[in-house]
Short mmCIF file of N, CA, C and O in Angstrom, two decimals:
data_model
loop_
_atom_site.label_atom_id
_atom_site.label_comp_id
_atom_site.label_asym_id
_atom_site.label_seq_id
_atom_site.Cartn_x
_atom_site.Cartn_y
_atom_site.Cartn_z
N MET X 5 43.47 78.88 111.66
CA MET X 5 43.45 77.73 112.39
C MET X 5 42.95 78.05 113.86
O MET X 5 43.54 78.96 114.49
N PRO X 6 41.94 77.46 114.37
CA PRO X 6 41.42 77.77 115.67
C PRO X 6 42.40 77.31 116.74
O PRO X 6 43.19 76.43 116.53
N GLU X 7 42.39 78.14 117.84
CA GLU X 7 43.29 77.82 118.95
C GLU X 7 42.67 76.63 119.74
O GLU X 7 41.47 76.50 119.82
N ALA X 8 43.55 75.82 120.33
CA ALA X 8 43.10 74.76 121.18
C ALA X 8 42.59 75.33 122.47
O ALA X 8 43.18 76.26 123.01
N VAL X 9 41.49 74.78 122.94
CA VAL X 9 40.90 75.24 124.18
C VAL X 9 41.25 74.24 125.27
O VAL X 9 41.17 73.02 125.07
N GLN X 10 41.78 74.73 126.41
CA GLN X 10 42.17 73.79 127.50
C GLN X 10 41.03 72.99 128.00
O GLN X 10 39.94 73.51 128.15
N GLY X 11 41.23 71.66 128.07
CA GLY X 11 40.18 70.77 128.55
C GLY X 11 39.28 70.32 127.42
O GLY X 11 38.38 69.53 127.69
N VAL X 12 39.59 70.61 126.18
CA VAL X 12 38.74 70.14 125.07
C VAL X 12 39.47 68.93 124.45
O VAL X 12 40.68 69.00 124.21
N SER X 13 38.75 67.93 124.07
CA SER X 13 39.35 66.71 123.48
C SER X 13 39.82 67.03 122.05
O SER X 13 39.40 68.02 121.43
N LYS X 14 40.70 66.23 121.55
CA LYS X 14 41.18 66.34 120.19
C LYS X 14 40.04 66.20 119.20
O LYS X 14 40.00 66.90 118.17
N ASP X 15 39.03 65.34 119.48
CA ASP X 15 37.93 65.19 118.59
C ASP X 15 37.13 66.48 118.46
O ASP X 15 36.67 66.90 117.40
N THR X 16 36.97 67.18 119.53
CA THR X 16 36.24 68.51 119.50
C THR X 16 37.05 69.51 118.66
O THR X 16 36.50 70.24 117.92
N LYS X 17 38.34 69.49 118.80
CA LYS X 17 39.18 70.42 118.09
C LYS X 17 39.11 70.12 116.60
O LYS X 17 38.98 71.02 115.74
N ALA X 18 39.08 68.85 116.24
CA ALA X 18 39.02 68.44 114.83
C ALA X 18 37.64 68.90 114.25
O ALA X 18 37.52 69.36 113.16
N LEU X 19 36.57 68.77 115.06
CA LEU X 19 35.25 69.21 114.62
C LEU X 19 35.26 70.69 114.36
O LEU X 19 34.69 71.21 113.39
N THR X 20 35.88 71.50 115.28
CA THR X 20 35.94 72.92 115.13
C THR X 20 36.71 73.27 113.87
O THR X 20 36.27 74.17 113.11
N GLN X 21 37.73 72.54 113.57
CA GLN X 21 38.53 72.85 112.34
C GLN X 21 37.69 72.58 111.04
O GLN X 21 37.79 73.22 110.09
N GLN X 22 36.85 71.51 111.17
CA GLN X 22 36.02 71.20 109.96
C GLN X 22 34.98 72.25 109.70
O GLN X 22 34.47 72.42 108.60
N LEU X 23 34.59 73.08 110.67
CA LEU X 23 33.54 74.01 110.54
C LEU X 23 34.08 75.48 110.20
O LEU X 23 33.32 76.43 110.35
N MET X 24 35.26 75.54 109.75
CA MET X 24 35.83 76.87 109.44
C MET X 24 35.11 77.45 108.23
O MET X 24 34.61 76.73 107.39
N PRO X 25 35.07 78.79 108.12
CA PRO X 25 34.34 79.44 107.04
C PRO X 25 34.68 78.91 105.64
O PRO X 25 33.85 78.90 104.71
N ASN X 26 35.93 78.53 105.42
CA ASN X 26 36.30 78.07 104.04
C ASN X 26 35.60 76.82 103.66
O ASN X 26 35.49 76.45 102.50
N ASP X 27 35.04 76.03 104.64
CA ASP X 27 34.46 74.75 104.39
C ASP X 27 32.90 74.91 104.37
O ASP X 27 32.25 73.97 104.16
N VAL X 28 32.43 76.12 104.45
CA VAL X 28 30.97 76.28 104.53
C VAL X 28 30.36 76.07 103.16
O VAL X 28 30.85 76.46 102.14
N ASN X 29 29.23 75.24 103.10
CA ASN X 29 28.54 74.88 101.83
C ASN X 29 27.08 75.22 102.10
O ASN X 29 26.43 74.59 102.83
N LEU X 30 26.60 76.23 101.41
CA LEU X 30 25.22 76.71 101.55
C LEU X 30 24.23 75.89 100.73
O LEU X 30 23.06 76.17 100.72
N THR X 31 24.72 74.86 100.00
CA THR X 31 23.78 74.06 99.22
C THR X 31 23.31 72.80 99.89
O THR X 31 22.41 72.09 99.41
N LYS X 32 23.93 72.51 101.07
CA LYS X 32 23.48 71.29 101.79
C LYS X 32 23.83 71.40 103.22
O LYS X 32 24.70 72.12 103.66
N GLU X 33 23.08 70.68 104.03
CA GLU X 33 23.30 70.47 105.44
C GLU X 33 23.01 69.06 105.85
O GLU X 33 22.14 68.42 105.20
N GLU X 34 23.69 68.56 106.84
CA GLU X 34 23.38 67.28 107.43
C GLU X 34 23.39 67.53 108.92
O GLU X 34 24.34 67.95 109.49
N VAL X 35 22.18 67.28 109.55
CA VAL X 35 21.99 67.61 110.92
C VAL X 35 21.42 66.42 111.66
O VAL X 35 20.48 65.79 111.20
N THR X 36 22.01 66.08 112.84
CA THR X 36 21.42 65.08 113.74
C THR X 36 21.48 65.69 115.09
O THR X 36 22.49 66.17 115.54
N PHE X 37 20.28 65.64 115.78
CA PHE X 37 20.19 66.12 117.19
C PHE X 37 19.16 65.44 117.89
O PHE X 37 18.21 64.80 117.32
N SER X 38 19.20 65.47 119.17
CA SER X 38 18.15 64.94 120.08
C SER X 38 17.65 66.03 120.90
O SER X 38 18.32 67.06 121.19
N PHE X 39 16.39 65.88 121.38
CA PHE X 39 15.80 66.90 122.24
C PHE X 39 14.87 66.20 123.18
O PHE X 39 14.35 65.12 122.93
N SER X 40 14.54 66.91 124.31
CA SER X 40 13.53 66.49 125.16
C SER X 40 12.95 67.75 125.78
O SER X 40 13.71 68.62 126.32
N THR X 41 11.68 67.96 125.74
CA THR X 41 11.01 69.14 126.27
C THR X 41 9.55 68.83 126.59
O THR X 41 9.00 67.85 126.12
N SER X 42 9.03 69.57 127.56
CA SER X 42 7.63 69.45 127.87
C SER X 42 6.86 70.72 127.54
O SER X 42 5.75 70.86 127.98
N ARG X 43 7.55 71.65 126.82
CA ARG X 43 6.88 72.91 126.47
C ARG X 43 6.89 73.12 124.98
O ARG X 43 7.85 72.82 124.29
N ALA X 44 5.80 73.67 124.54
CA ALA X 44 5.70 74.05 123.11
C ALA X 44 4.91 75.31 123.09
O ALA X 44 4.06 75.59 124.00
N PRO X 45 5.05 76.18 122.08
CA PRO X 45 5.94 76.07 121.00
C PRO X 45 7.38 76.26 121.30
O PRO X 45 7.73 76.78 122.32
N ALA X 46 8.28 75.72 120.41
CA ALA X 46 9.71 75.82 120.64
C ALA X 46 10.46 75.77 119.29
O ALA X 46 9.99 75.06 118.38
N VAL X 47 11.54 76.56 119.23
CA VAL X 47 12.44 76.47 118.07
C VAL X 47 13.53 75.51 118.50
O VAL X 47 14.30 75.77 119.44
N LEU X 48 13.67 74.39 117.74
CA LEU X 48 14.68 73.34 118.10
C LEU X 48 15.97 73.66 117.38
O LEU X 48 16.98 73.36 117.88
N MET X 49 15.88 74.20 116.16
CA MET X 49 17.04 74.51 115.34
C MET X 49 16.73 75.63 114.41
O MET X 49 15.61 75.63 113.83
N TYR X 50 17.64 76.55 114.13
CA TYR X 50 17.48 77.60 113.23
C TYR X 50 18.78 77.84 112.54
O TYR X 50 19.76 78.19 113.24
N VAL X 51 18.89 77.70 111.24
CA VAL X 51 20.05 78.04 110.44
C VAL X 51 19.72 79.07 109.41
O VAL X 51 18.71 78.90 108.67
N SER X 52 20.56 80.09 109.40
CA SER X 52 20.31 81.15 108.40
C SER X 52 21.60 81.60 107.71
O SER X 52 22.66 81.24 108.22
N SER X 53 21.46 82.31 106.62
CA SER X 53 22.63 82.79 105.97
C SER X 53 22.59 84.37 105.88
O SER X 53 21.65 84.92 106.49
N LYS X 54 23.52 84.95 105.24
CA LYS X 54 23.55 86.39 105.18
C LYS X 54 22.38 86.88 104.29
O LYS X 54 22.00 88.07 104.40
N THR X 55 21.80 86.03 103.54
CA THR X 55 20.55 86.41 102.83
C THR X 55 19.38 86.12 103.61
O THR X 55 19.48 85.81 104.81
N GLN X 56 18.20 86.10 103.04
CA GLN X 56 16.98 85.78 103.80
C GLN X 56 16.63 84.31 103.86
O GLN X 56 15.56 83.92 104.28
N ASP X 57 17.55 83.51 103.39
CA ASP X 57 17.37 82.02 103.44
C ASP X 57 17.47 81.56 104.91
O ASP X 57 18.24 82.01 105.64
N TYR X 58 16.63 80.50 105.21
CA TYR X 58 16.70 79.92 106.53
C TYR X 58 16.16 78.50 106.45
O TYR X 58 15.50 78.09 105.58
N LEU X 59 16.54 77.72 107.50
CA LEU X 59 16.01 76.36 107.68
C LEU X 59 15.77 76.23 109.16
O LEU X 59 16.64 76.50 110.01
N ALA X 60 14.56 75.87 109.58
CA ALA X 60 14.19 75.91 110.99
C ALA X 60 13.45 74.53 111.26
O ALA X 60 12.66 74.05 110.46
N VAL X 61 13.64 73.98 112.44
CA VAL X 61 12.88 72.87 112.91
C VAL X 61 12.19 73.38 114.19
O VAL X 61 12.87 73.83 115.15
N VAL X 62 10.90 73.27 114.24
CA VAL X 62 10.11 73.81 115.34
C VAL X 62 9.09 72.82 115.89
O VAL X 62 8.67 71.92 115.13
N LEU X 63 8.71 73.00 117.17
CA LEU X 63 7.57 72.34 117.67
C LEU X 63 6.46 73.36 117.68
O LEU X 63 6.56 74.43 118.21
N ARG X 64 5.38 72.99 117.04
CA ARG X 64 4.25 73.91 116.98
C ARG X 64 3.59 73.91 118.36
O ARG X 64 3.86 73.14 119.22
N SER X 65 2.62 74.78 118.53
CA SER X 65 1.92 74.90 119.84
C SER X 65 1.25 73.67 120.35
O SER X 65 1.12 73.44 121.54
N ASN X 66 0.87 72.77 119.41
CA ASN X 66 0.27 71.48 119.75
C ASN X 66 1.37 70.36 119.97
O ASN X 66 1.02 69.22 120.20
N GLY X 67 2.60 70.75 119.85
CA GLY X 67 3.74 69.77 120.09
C GLY X 67 4.14 69.03 118.85
O GLY X 67 5.07 68.23 118.85
N SER X 68 3.46 69.25 117.70
CA SER X 68 3.86 68.55 116.45
C SER X 68 5.14 69.15 115.88
O SER X 68 5.41 70.35 116.03
N LEU X 69 5.89 68.34 115.17
CA LEU X 69 7.16 68.70 114.58
C LEU X 69 6.96 69.28 113.18
O LEU X 69 6.29 68.64 112.39
N GLN X 70 7.63 70.37 112.91
CA GLN X 70 7.51 71.00 111.58
C GLN X 70 8.85 71.53 111.14
O GLN X 70 9.56 72.04 111.99
N VAL X 71 9.21 71.36 109.87
CA VAL X 71 10.33 71.95 109.26
C VAL X 71 9.86 73.12 108.40
O VAL X 71 8.98 72.94 107.57
N ARG X 72 10.51 74.19 108.58
CA ARG X 72 10.21 75.43 107.77
C ARG X 72 11.49 75.85 107.08
O ARG X 72 12.55 75.89 107.68
N TYR X 73 11.37 76.24 105.81
CA TYR X 73 12.56 76.73 105.11
C TYR X 73 12.14 77.67 103.99
O TYR X 73 11.08 77.69 103.47
N ASN X 74 13.12 78.53 103.74
CA ASN X 74 12.98 79.50 102.62
C ASN X 74 14.42 79.47 102.05
O ASN X 74 15.34 80.03 102.64
N LEU X 75 14.57 78.87 100.86
CA LEU X 75 15.88 78.70 100.29
C LEU X 75 15.85 79.21 98.84
O LEU X 75 14.90 78.94 98.09
N GLY X 76 16.91 79.89 98.45
CA GLY X 76 17.03 80.27 97.09
C GLY X 76 16.06 81.35 96.62
O GLY X 76 15.72 81.37 95.43
N GLY X 77 15.67 82.25 97.48
CA GLY X 77 14.83 83.40 97.14
C GLY X 77 13.43 83.06 96.77
O GLY X 77 12.81 83.71 95.94
N LEU X 78 12.89 82.04 97.34
CA LEU X 78 11.50 81.65 97.04
C LEU X 78 10.58 82.74 97.56
O LEU X 78 10.86 83.41 98.49
N ARG X 79 9.44 82.91 96.91
CA ARG X 79 8.45 83.94 97.35
C ARG X 79 7.87 83.67 98.76
O ARG X 79 7.74 84.49 99.57
N GLU X 80 7.47 82.39 98.95
CA GLU X 80 6.92 82.01 100.22
C GLU X 80 7.71 80.92 100.86
O GLU X 80 8.14 80.01 100.17
N PRO X 81 7.90 80.95 102.15
CA PRO X 81 8.60 79.87 102.80
C PRO X 81 7.76 78.54 102.75
O PRO X 81 6.50 78.62 102.61
N PHE X 82 8.45 77.41 102.75
CA PHE X 82 7.76 76.06 102.78
C PHE X 82 7.70 75.61 104.17
O PHE X 82 8.56 75.90 105.05
N ALA X 83 6.70 74.83 104.44
CA ALA X 83 6.56 74.14 105.78
C ALA X 83 6.26 72.70 105.55
O ALA X 83 5.34 72.38 104.74
N ILE X 84 6.99 71.80 106.23
CA ILE X 84 6.68 70.34 106.12
C ILE X 84 6.28 69.86 107.52
O ILE X 84 7.05 69.96 108.42
N ASP X 85 5.07 69.37 107.57
CA ASP X 85 4.64 68.74 108.84
C ASP X 85 5.23 67.36 108.87
O ASP X 85 4.85 66.46 108.17
N VAL X 86 6.16 67.11 109.85
CA VAL X 86 6.84 65.90 109.91
C VAL X 86 6.12 64.86 110.77
O VAL X 86 6.02 63.71 110.44
N ASP X 87 5.74 65.30 111.92
CA ASP X 87 5.11 64.32 112.88
C ASP X 87 3.99 65.06 113.59
O ASP X 87 4.19 66.11 114.13
N GLN X 88 2.74 64.45 113.56
CA GLN X 88 1.60 65.08 114.15
C GLN X 88 1.46 64.79 115.62
O GLN X 88 0.65 65.36 116.33
N ARG X 89 2.29 63.85 116.15
CA ARG X 89 2.18 63.51 117.56
C ARG X 89 2.69 64.68 118.42
O ARG X 89 3.48 65.51 117.97
N ASN X 90 2.26 64.70 119.66
CA ASN X 90 2.74 65.72 120.63
C ASN X 90 4.15 65.26 121.09
O ASN X 90 4.24 64.34 121.94
N LEU X 91 5.22 65.88 120.59
CA LEU X 91 6.55 65.53 120.97
C LEU X 91 7.05 66.34 122.11
O LEU X 91 8.18 66.13 122.67
N ALA X 92 6.23 67.25 122.68
CA ALA X 92 6.55 67.98 123.85
C ALA X 92 6.07 67.19 125.10
O ALA X 92 5.26 67.72 125.95
N ASN X 93 6.52 65.95 125.20
CA ASN X 93 6.01 65.05 126.19
C ASN X 93 7.05 64.66 127.23
O ASN X 93 6.90 63.74 128.03
N GLY X 94 8.23 65.37 127.23
CA GLY X 94 9.27 65.12 128.18
C GLY X 94 10.10 63.91 127.82
O GLY X 94 11.12 63.62 128.53
N GLN X 95 9.84 63.18 126.78
CA GLN X 95 10.57 61.97 126.36
C GLN X 95 11.69 62.40 125.33
O GLN X 95 11.55 63.36 124.68
N PRO X 96 12.74 61.61 125.32
CA PRO X 96 13.81 61.90 124.31
C PRO X 96 13.34 61.59 122.89
O PRO X 96 12.71 60.60 122.66
N HIS X 97 13.67 62.44 121.98
CA HIS X 97 13.43 62.26 120.51
C HIS X 97 14.67 62.61 119.71
O HIS X 97 15.41 63.45 120.18
N SER X 98 14.83 61.98 118.61
CA SER X 98 16.03 62.23 117.71
C SER X 98 15.57 62.65 116.40
O SER X 98 14.51 62.13 115.88
N ILE X 99 16.31 63.52 115.72
CA ILE X 99 16.02 63.94 114.40
C ILE X 99 17.27 63.80 113.57
O ILE X 99 18.37 64.20 113.94
N ASN X 100 17.15 63.17 112.37
CA ASN X 100 18.22 63.10 111.36
C ASN X 100 17.66 63.79 110.10
O ASN X 100 16.70 63.36 109.56
N MET X 101 18.33 64.80 109.69
CA MET X 101 17.87 65.59 108.55
C MET X 101 19.01 65.90 107.65
O MET X 101 20.10 66.25 108.10
N SER X 102 18.82 65.75 106.36
CA SER X 102 19.80 66.16 105.37
C SER X 102 19.10 66.98 104.28
O SER X 102 17.99 66.67 103.88
N ARG X 103 19.76 67.95 103.75
CA ARG X 103 19.26 68.74 102.68
C ARG X 103 20.36 68.87 101.61
O ARG X 103 21.53 69.10 101.88
N HIS X 104 19.91 68.67 100.38
CA HIS X 104 20.85 68.92 99.24
C HIS X 104 19.98 69.77 98.25
O HIS X 104 18.98 69.34 97.75
N ASN X 105 20.37 71.01 98.09
CA ASN X 105 19.62 72.07 97.35
C ASN X 105 18.25 72.15 97.96
O ASN X 105 18.17 72.43 99.15
N ARG X 106 17.17 71.92 97.22
CA ARG X 106 15.80 72.02 97.79
C ARG X 106 15.23 70.66 98.14
O ARG X 106 14.04 70.63 98.45
N SER X 107 16.05 69.61 98.18
CA SER X 107 15.52 68.29 98.56
C SER X 107 15.89 68.02 100.03
O SER X 107 17.08 67.99 100.36
N ILE X 108 14.89 67.76 100.86
CA ILE X 108 15.11 67.50 102.32
C ILE X 108 14.62 66.12 102.63
O ILE X 108 13.55 65.71 102.22
N SER X 109 15.40 65.39 103.40
CA SER X 109 14.98 64.04 103.92
C SER X 109 15.10 64.12 105.40
O SER X 109 16.04 64.60 105.97
N ILE X 110 14.05 63.60 106.09
CA ILE X 110 13.91 63.70 107.54
C ILE X 110 13.61 62.34 108.06
O ILE X 110 12.76 61.60 107.60
N GLN X 111 14.28 61.93 109.21
CA GLN X 111 13.96 60.69 109.91
C GLN X 111 13.69 61.06 111.32
O GLN X 111 14.41 61.78 111.95
#
């Protein structure tokens, strides 16, 4: 059980408890985040395991959004071009992404 941190709300403590190693599930993720940047290339999110599996959300050098992943010992990593617009424009952007096994949905 994680210790309570002084000045942290009960909601934050509950979230910390939910992320304990016993609750880790490597077959799915649900991620929601926002970002704002005026520089590219950039790694916005990177999740990896003890194996060579990973899931990354990146802004390419032209500012376009791309999801890259290598799951389940695939020979070559996959890349999904999500948005071709230049998102490194200093404006706020949001990403909602869920993965279940090798199926990824992105908004």
